Coordinates of C-alpha atoms and ligand atoms in Angstrom, one line a residue:
M1 CA -21.4 6.6 -0.5
S2 CA -19.7 3.3 -1.0
V3 CA -21.2 0.0 0.2
L4 CA -19.4 -3.1 1.6
Y5 CA -20.2 -6.4 0.1
C6 CA -18.9 -10.0 -0.1
P7 CA -17.8 -10.9 -3.6
A8 CA -17.6 -14.6 -2.6
C9 CA -21.1 -15.3 -1.1
D10 CA -23.0 -12.0 -1.3
T11 CA -24.0 -12.2 2.4
P12 CA -24.5 -8.5 3.5
P13 CA -21.7 -7.6 5.9
D14 CA -22.1 -5.4 8.9
P15 CA -20.5 -2.0 8.3
L16 CA -17.6 -2.7 10.8
D17 CA -16.8 -6.3 9.7
W18 CA -13.2 -6.7 8.7
R19 CA -14.0 -9.8 6.6
C20 CA -17.2 -11.7 5.6
H21 CA -18.7 -13.1 8.7
A22 CA -20.4 -15.8 6.7
C23 CA -17.6 -17.2 4.5
G24 CA -14.4 -15.4 5.7
A25 CA -13.6 -13.8 2.3
P26 CA -12.1 -10.3 2.1
L27 CA -14.9 -7.7 1.6
E28 CA -15.0 -5.3 -1.3
L29 CA -16.8 -1.9 -2.0
R30 CA -19.4 -1.2 -4.6
D31 CA -21.1 2.0 -5.7
Q32 CA -17.8 3.8 -5.6
P33 CA -18.1 7.3 -7.1
P34 CA -16.5 7.6 -10.6
F35 CA -13.3 9.7 -11.0
A36 CA -14.5 13.2 -11.7
P37 CA -11.7 15.5 -13.0
G38 CA -14.0 18.5 -12.6
A39 CA -14.6 17.8 -8.9
I40 CA -10.9 18.0 -7.9
H41 CA -10.6 20.5 -5.0
A42 CA -7.5 22.2 -6.4
E43 CA -7.1 24.4 -3.3
R44 CA -6.7 21.3 -1.0
W45 CA -3.0 20.4 -0.7
S46 CA -3.6 16.8 0.3
M47 CA -5.1 13.5 -1.1
W48 CA -8.5 15.0 -0.1
R49 CA -8.5 17.1 -3.2
Y50 CA -10.1 13.9 -4.6
A51 CA -12.7 13.6 -1.9
A52 CA -15.5 13.6 -4.4
S53 CA -14.1 10.4 -6.0
L54 CA -13.3 8.5 -2.8
G55 CA -16.7 7.7 -1.3
V56 CA -15.4 8.5 2.2
E57 CA -15.9 11.7 4.2
Q58 CA -12.7 13.2 5.5
R59 CA -12.6 12.8 9.3
V60 CA -9.0 11.8 10.3
T61 CA -6.2 13.5 8.4
L62 CA -2.6 14.5 8.9
G63 CA -2.4 15.8 5.3
A64 CA -1.2 12.7 3.4
G65 CA -0.6 13.0 -0.3
M66 CA 0.8 15.6 -2.7
T67 CA 4.2 13.9 -2.4
A68 CA 7.1 14.9 -4.7
L69 CA 7.8 13.3 -8.0
V70 CA 11.4 13.6 -8.8
P71 CA 13.6 12.4 -11.7
L72 CA 16.0 9.6 -10.6
H73 CA 18.7 11.5 -12.6
P74 CA 18.3 15.3 -12.9
G75 CA 17.3 16.3 -16.4
D76 CA 16.4 12.8 -17.4
E77 CA 12.6 12.3 -17.4
S78 CA 12.7 8.6 -18.3
V79 CA 12.7 7.3 -14.7
W80 CA 10.9 9.1 -11.8
V81 CA 10.9 8.5 -8.1
K82 CA 7.5 9.1 -6.4
C83 CA 8.5 10.0 -2.9
E84 CA 5.8 8.3 -0.8
Y85 CA 8.2 8.2 2.1
L86 CA 7.5 11.9 2.6
N87 CA 4.0 11.2 3.8
P88 CA 3.2 12.3 7.5
T89 CA 4.4 9.1 9.2
G90 CA 7.1 8.3 6.7
S91 CA 5.4 5.8 4.5
Y92 CA 2.9 5.2 1.7
K93 CA 0.6 3.5 4.3
D94 CA -0.8 6.9 5.3
R95 CA -3.1 7.3 2.3
G96 CA -4.9 4.1 3.3
T97 CA -4.9 4.9 7.0
E98 CA -6.6 8.3 6.2
T99 CA -9.5 6.7 4.3
L100 CA -9.8 3.7 6.7
L101 CA -9.8 5.7 9.9
S102 CA -12.0 8.4 8.4
Y103 CA -14.6 5.7 7.6
L104 CA -14.3 4.0 11.0
A105 CA -14.6 7.4 12.8
S106 CA -17.7 8.2 10.7
R107 CA -19.2 5.0 12.1
G108 CA -18.5 6.1 15.7
V109 CA -15.5 3.9 16.3
T110 CA -13.3 5.2 19.1
S111 CA -11.0 2.2 19.7
V112 CA -8.9 0.2 17.2
V113 CA -6.4 -2.6 17.1
E114 CA -4.0 -3.4 14.3
E115 CA -1.2 -5.9 13.8
S116 CA 2.0 -4.9 12.0
S117 CA 5.7 -5.1 12.2
G118 CA 6.4 -1.6 11.0
N119 CA 5.1 1.1 8.8
A120 CA 1.4 0.2 9.0
G121 CA 1.5 0.1 12.8
A122 CA 3.3 3.4 13.0
S123 CA 0.8 5.0 10.6
M124 CA -2.2 3.7 12.5
A125 CA -0.7 4.7 15.9
Q126 CA -0.1 8.3 14.9
Y127 CA -3.3 8.8 13.0
A128 CA -5.4 7.3 15.8
A129 CA -3.6 9.6 18.3
H130 CA -4.3 12.7 16.1
G131 CA -8.0 11.7 15.6
G132 CA -8.6 11.0 19.2
L133 CA -9.0 7.2 18.9
R134 CA -7.5 4.7 21.2
A135 CA -5.1 2.4 19.4
R136 CA -3.3 -0.8 20.4
I137 CA -0.7 -2.1 17.9
F138 CA 0.4 -5.7 18.1
V139 CA 3.9 -6.5 16.8
P140 CA 6.2 -9.5 16.7
E141 CA 9.3 -9.4 19.0
N142 CA 11.6 -9.1 16.0
A143 CA 9.9 -5.9 14.7
P144 CA 12.5 -3.2 13.7
P145 CA 13.1 -0.9 16.7
G146 CA 12.9 2.3 14.7
K147 CA 9.3 1.4 13.8
T148 CA 8.3 0.1 17.2
R149 CA 9.5 3.4 18.7
A150 CA 7.3 5.3 16.2
I151 CA 4.4 3.2 17.3
A152 CA 5.0 3.5 21.1
A153 CA 5.4 7.2 20.8
A154 CA 1.8 7.6 19.9
A155 CA -0.1 4.5 20.9
E156 CA 0.0 1.3 23.1
L157 CA 2.6 -1.1 21.7
V158 CA 2.0 -4.8 22.5
V159 CA 4.9 -7.0 21.7
V160 CA 3.9 -10.7 21.2
P161 CA 6.6 -13.3 21.6
G162 CA 6.5 -16.5 19.6
P163 CA 5.5 -17.4 16.1
R164 CA 4.1 -14.7 13.8
H165 CA 0.5 -16.0 13.9
Y166 CA 0.5 -15.4 17.7
V167 CA 0.5 -11.7 16.8
N168 CA -2.6 -12.1 14.7
D169 CA -4.3 -14.2 17.4
A170 CA -3.6 -11.6 20.1
C171 CA -4.8 -8.8 17.9
L172 CA -8.1 -10.5 17.0
A173 CA -8.7 -11.5 20.7
A174 CA -8.4 -7.8 21.6
A175 CA -11.0 -6.8 18.9
V176 CA -14.0 -7.1 21.2
D177 CA -16.5 -4.8 23.0
G178 CA -16.6 -2.1 20.3
T179 CA -12.8 -2.2 19.6
I180 CA -12.4 -2.7 15.9
Y181 CA -9.7 -4.6 14.0
A182 CA -8.5 -1.8 11.6
S183 CA -6.6 -4.0 9.2
H184 CA -4.6 -2.5 6.4
G185 CA -4.4 -6.0 4.8
W186 CA -8.1 -6.8 4.9
N187 CA -10.2 -3.7 4.9
P188 CA -11.1 -2.3 1.4
Y189 CA -11.4 1.2 2.8
W190 CA -7.6 1.1 3.2
I191 CA -7.1 0.3 -0.5
I192 CA -9.3 3.1 -1.9
G193 CA -6.9 5.6 -0.3
Q194 CA -4.1 4.3 -2.4
Q195 CA -6.0 5.2 -5.6
T196 CA -5.1 8.8 -4.9
L197 CA -1.5 8.0 -5.7
A198 CA -2.5 7.1 -9.2
W199 CA -4.6 10.3 -9.5
E200 CA -1.6 12.4 -8.3
L201 CA 0.7 10.8 -10.8
W202 CA -1.7 11.6 -13.6
E203 CA -1.8 15.3 -12.5
Q204 CA 2.0 15.5 -12.0
L205 CA 2.9 13.9 -15.3
G206 CA -0.1 15.1 -17.3
A207 CA -0.6 11.5 -18.6
A208 CA -0.3 7.9 -17.5
P209 CA 3.3 6.7 -17.2
A210 CA 4.4 3.6 -19.3
A211 CA 5.1 1.6 -16.1
I212 CA 4.9 1.7 -12.3
V213 CA 7.2 -0.4 -10.1
T214 CA 6.2 -1.1 -6.5
P215 CA 7.4 -3.3 -3.7
A216 CA 4.7 -5.8 -2.9
G217 CA 3.9 -7.6 0.4
Q218 CA 0.1 -7.7 0.6
G219 CA 0.0 -6.0 -2.8
G220 CA -2.6 -3.4 -1.5
L221 CA -0.5 -0.6 -2.9
L222 CA -0.4 -2.1 -6.4
L223 CA -4.2 -2.9 -6.2
G224 CA -5.0 0.7 -5.2
I225 CA -2.8 2.1 -8.1
A226 CA -4.5 -0.3 -10.6
R227 CA -8.0 0.8 -9.4
G228 CA -7.0 4.4 -9.6
F229 CA -5.8 4.2 -13.2
R230 CA -8.8 2.2 -14.2
A231 CA -11.0 5.0 -12.8
L232 CA -9.0 7.5 -14.8
H233 CA -9.4 5.4 -17.9
A234 CA -13.1 5.0 -17.3
A235 CA -13.4 8.8 -17.0
G236 CA -11.7 9.2 -20.4
V237 CA -8.8 11.3 -19.1
I238 CA -6.1 8.7 -20.0
D239 CA -5.9 6.5 -23.1
R240 CA -3.8 3.7 -21.7
L241 CA -3.2 1.9 -18.5
P242 CA 0.4 1.8 -17.1
R243 CA 2.1 -1.6 -16.9
L244 CA 2.4 -2.6 -13.3
Y245 CA 5.5 -4.4 -11.8
A246 CA 5.7 -5.9 -8.4
V247 CA 9.0 -6.5 -6.7
Q248 CA 9.7 -8.9 -3.8
P249 CA 12.7 -10.1 -1.9
W250 CA 14.0 -13.6 -2.5
A251 CA 13.2 -14.2 1.2
C252 CA 9.4 -13.9 0.5
D253 CA 8.2 -13.9 -3.2
P254 CA 4.8 -15.6 -3.5
F255 CA 3.7 -13.2 -6.3
V256 CA 6.9 -13.8 -8.3
R257 CA 6.5 -17.6 -8.1
A258 CA 2.8 -17.4 -9.2
I259 CA 3.6 -15.0 -12.1
E260 CA 6.4 -17.3 -13.3
S261 CA 4.3 -20.5 -13.0
G262 CA 1.1 -19.0 -14.4
A263 CA -0.9 -19.8 -11.2
A264 CA -4.1 -17.9 -10.6
E265 CA -3.4 -17.7 -6.9
P266 CA -0.1 -17.5 -5.0
E267 CA 1.0 -20.5 -3.0
P268 CA 1.7 -19.6 0.7
V269 CA 5.4 -19.0 1.4
I270 CA 7.2 -19.1 4.7
A271 CA 9.0 -15.8 4.9
Q272 CA 12.8 -15.9 5.6
R273 CA 14.7 -13.0 7.2
S274 CA 15.2 -10.0 4.9
A275 CA 16.1 -6.3 5.2
A276 CA 13.0 -5.8 3.1
D277 CA 10.9 -6.2 6.2
G278 CA 7.9 -4.3 4.7
T279 CA 7.2 -7.1 2.2
L280 CA 7.5 -10.3 4.3
V281 CA 3.9 -11.4 3.7
G282 CA 3.7 -15.2 2.9
S283 CA 0.0 -15.4 2.3
P284 CA -1.4 -12.2 0.8
V285 CA -5.1 -11.6 1.5
R286 CA -6.0 -10.5 -2.0
G287 CA -3.3 -12.6 -3.8
A288 CA -5.5 -13.6 -6.8
Q289 CA -6.7 -10.0 -7.4
V290 CA -3.1 -8.7 -7.3
L291 CA -2.0 -11.3 -9.9
A292 CA -5.0 -10.5 -12.1
A293 CA -4.2 -6.7 -11.8
I294 CA -0.6 -7.3 -13.0
R295 CA -1.7 -9.6 -15.8
E296 CA -4.4 -7.3 -17.1
V297 CA -1.8 -4.7 -18.0
N298 CA 0.9 -7.1 -19.2
G299 CA 3.1 -6.4 -16.1
W300 CA 5.3 -8.9 -14.2
A301 CA 6.8 -9.6 -10.8
F302 CA 10.5 -9.8 -10.0
S303 CA 12.4 -11.0 -7.0
V304 CA 15.6 -9.3 -5.7
A305 CA 18.5 -10.9 -3.8
E306 CA 19.5 -9.5 -0.4
D307 CA 22.8 -8.1 -1.6
D308 CA 21.2 -6.4 -4.6
L309 CA 18.5 -4.6 -2.5
L310 CA 21.0 -3.3 0.0
N311 CA 23.2 -2.1 -2.8
A312 CA 20.2 -0.4 -4.4
R313 CA 19.4 1.2 -1.1
D314 CA 22.9 2.7 -1.0
R315 CA 22.7 3.9 -4.6
L316 CA 19.4 5.6 -3.9
A317 CA 20.9 7.3 -0.8
R318 CA 23.8 8.6 -2.9
R319 CA 21.2 10.2 -5.2
G320 CA 19.5 11.9 -2.3
F321 CA 16.6 9.4 -1.8
Y322 CA 17.0 8.2 1.8
V323 CA 14.6 5.2 1.8
E324 CA 14.3 1.9 3.6
P325 CA 15.7 -1.3 2.0
T326 CA 12.1 -2.5 1.1
S327 CA 11.7 0.6 -1.1
A328 CA 15.0 0.2 -2.9
M329 CA 14.0 -3.1 -4.5
T330 CA 12.3 -1.1 -7.2
L331 CA 15.7 0.3 -8.3
A332 CA 17.3 -3.2 -8.1
A333 CA 14.6 -4.5 -10.5
L334 CA 14.7 -1.5 -12.9
P335 CA 17.0 -3.1 -15.6
R336 CA 14.6 -6.1 -15.8
V337 CA 11.6 -3.8 -15.9
Q338 CA 13.1 -1.9 -18.8
Q339 CA 13.9 -5.1 -20.7
H340 CA 10.4 -6.4 -20.1
L341 CA 8.9 -3.1 -21.4
G342 CA 10.9 -3.2 -24.6
G343 CA 10.7 0.1 -26.3
A344 CA 7.4 1.1 -24.7
D345 CA 6.9 4.8 -24.9
G346 CA 6.8 7.0 -21.7
P347 CA 8.3 7.3 -18.3
I348 CA 8.8 4.6 -15.6
V349 CA 7.8 5.5 -12.0
L350 CA 9.5 3.9 -9.0
I351 CA 7.3 4.1 -5.8
A352 CA 9.6 5.0 -2.9
T353 CA 7.4 3.6 -0.1
G354 CA 9.2 4.1 3.2
N355 CA 11.6 6.5 4.9
G356 CA 15.1 5.4 5.8
L357 CA 14.9 7.2 9.1
K358 CA 12.8 4.4 10.7
A359 CA 14.9 1.6 9.2
P360 CA 17.9 -0.1 11.1
S361 CA 21.2 0.8 9.5
Ligands
LIG1 ZN1 -19.0 -14.2 2.1

């Protein structure tokens, strides 16, 4: 089974630490099992078909994974949409929630807190309810009502007025007496669940695609995909790594600025208002790692204007993909991705991260 460690100072963490208690750095996992194609449980119709390669025992599941992969234009296999918004709570977050809550449950945790303005909170709320854990989800007062309703339906919703960091303060203050901060941004057990998206794409396409385009806030989705494809490459089942493209709104684009300037780490950004509410993260926890993962495969990061992402949302809806504005940024950036790729051989996959049903109109 996987082991937590601190890559910055190597102080051994406690199993339920959400960050290094000695130096404050984000924790990582070592002794992850390799990807084993022969160990896929083909009869399991969920992400747990890859249980042998995850390093976590399945405890809490609503059946995330095995989402549809559909051509953007019927009959044209050059661009695909990976429908992550079809996961149980309507977003890609569910894969990470399943591995993180399964790990915490295996450690005897029965009460969690999380901070979120949307999909991560809804995912944690609904999974905790299903797994029999108590959950309190802290949100800012401007959180989208469709998402707070999804949270309140399953768990205790705590609205925190004032600046955004008040939400974080209130959440951490509640993580006492055995209640654990189950952070999708900090906890590496969340990221390993996202590897299963890469493994599924490999099974669905029969190969690695030329490129993958994802919205990026924390960048945990992109990191999980990168790690998943690296595991496939190490196992010898693919012969190239897909190029990874991150897309952010103009309102909050720390990765784009760093990619353009060549910086090793993103400078913190104050997020402005945007319909792409899923990506308004001014200081990503693993910023340097995300940039390195993009550069390792000659990818890039693009920013999208507000008008363009809303227009792309409408175009996707008219093609039958009813996603939230955050997810539509990938389509808005597609022409620039194609230009950056040049004539690279193979399909492009757009990750459709969140369902339009939870988004304000
Ligand atoms: Zn440390």
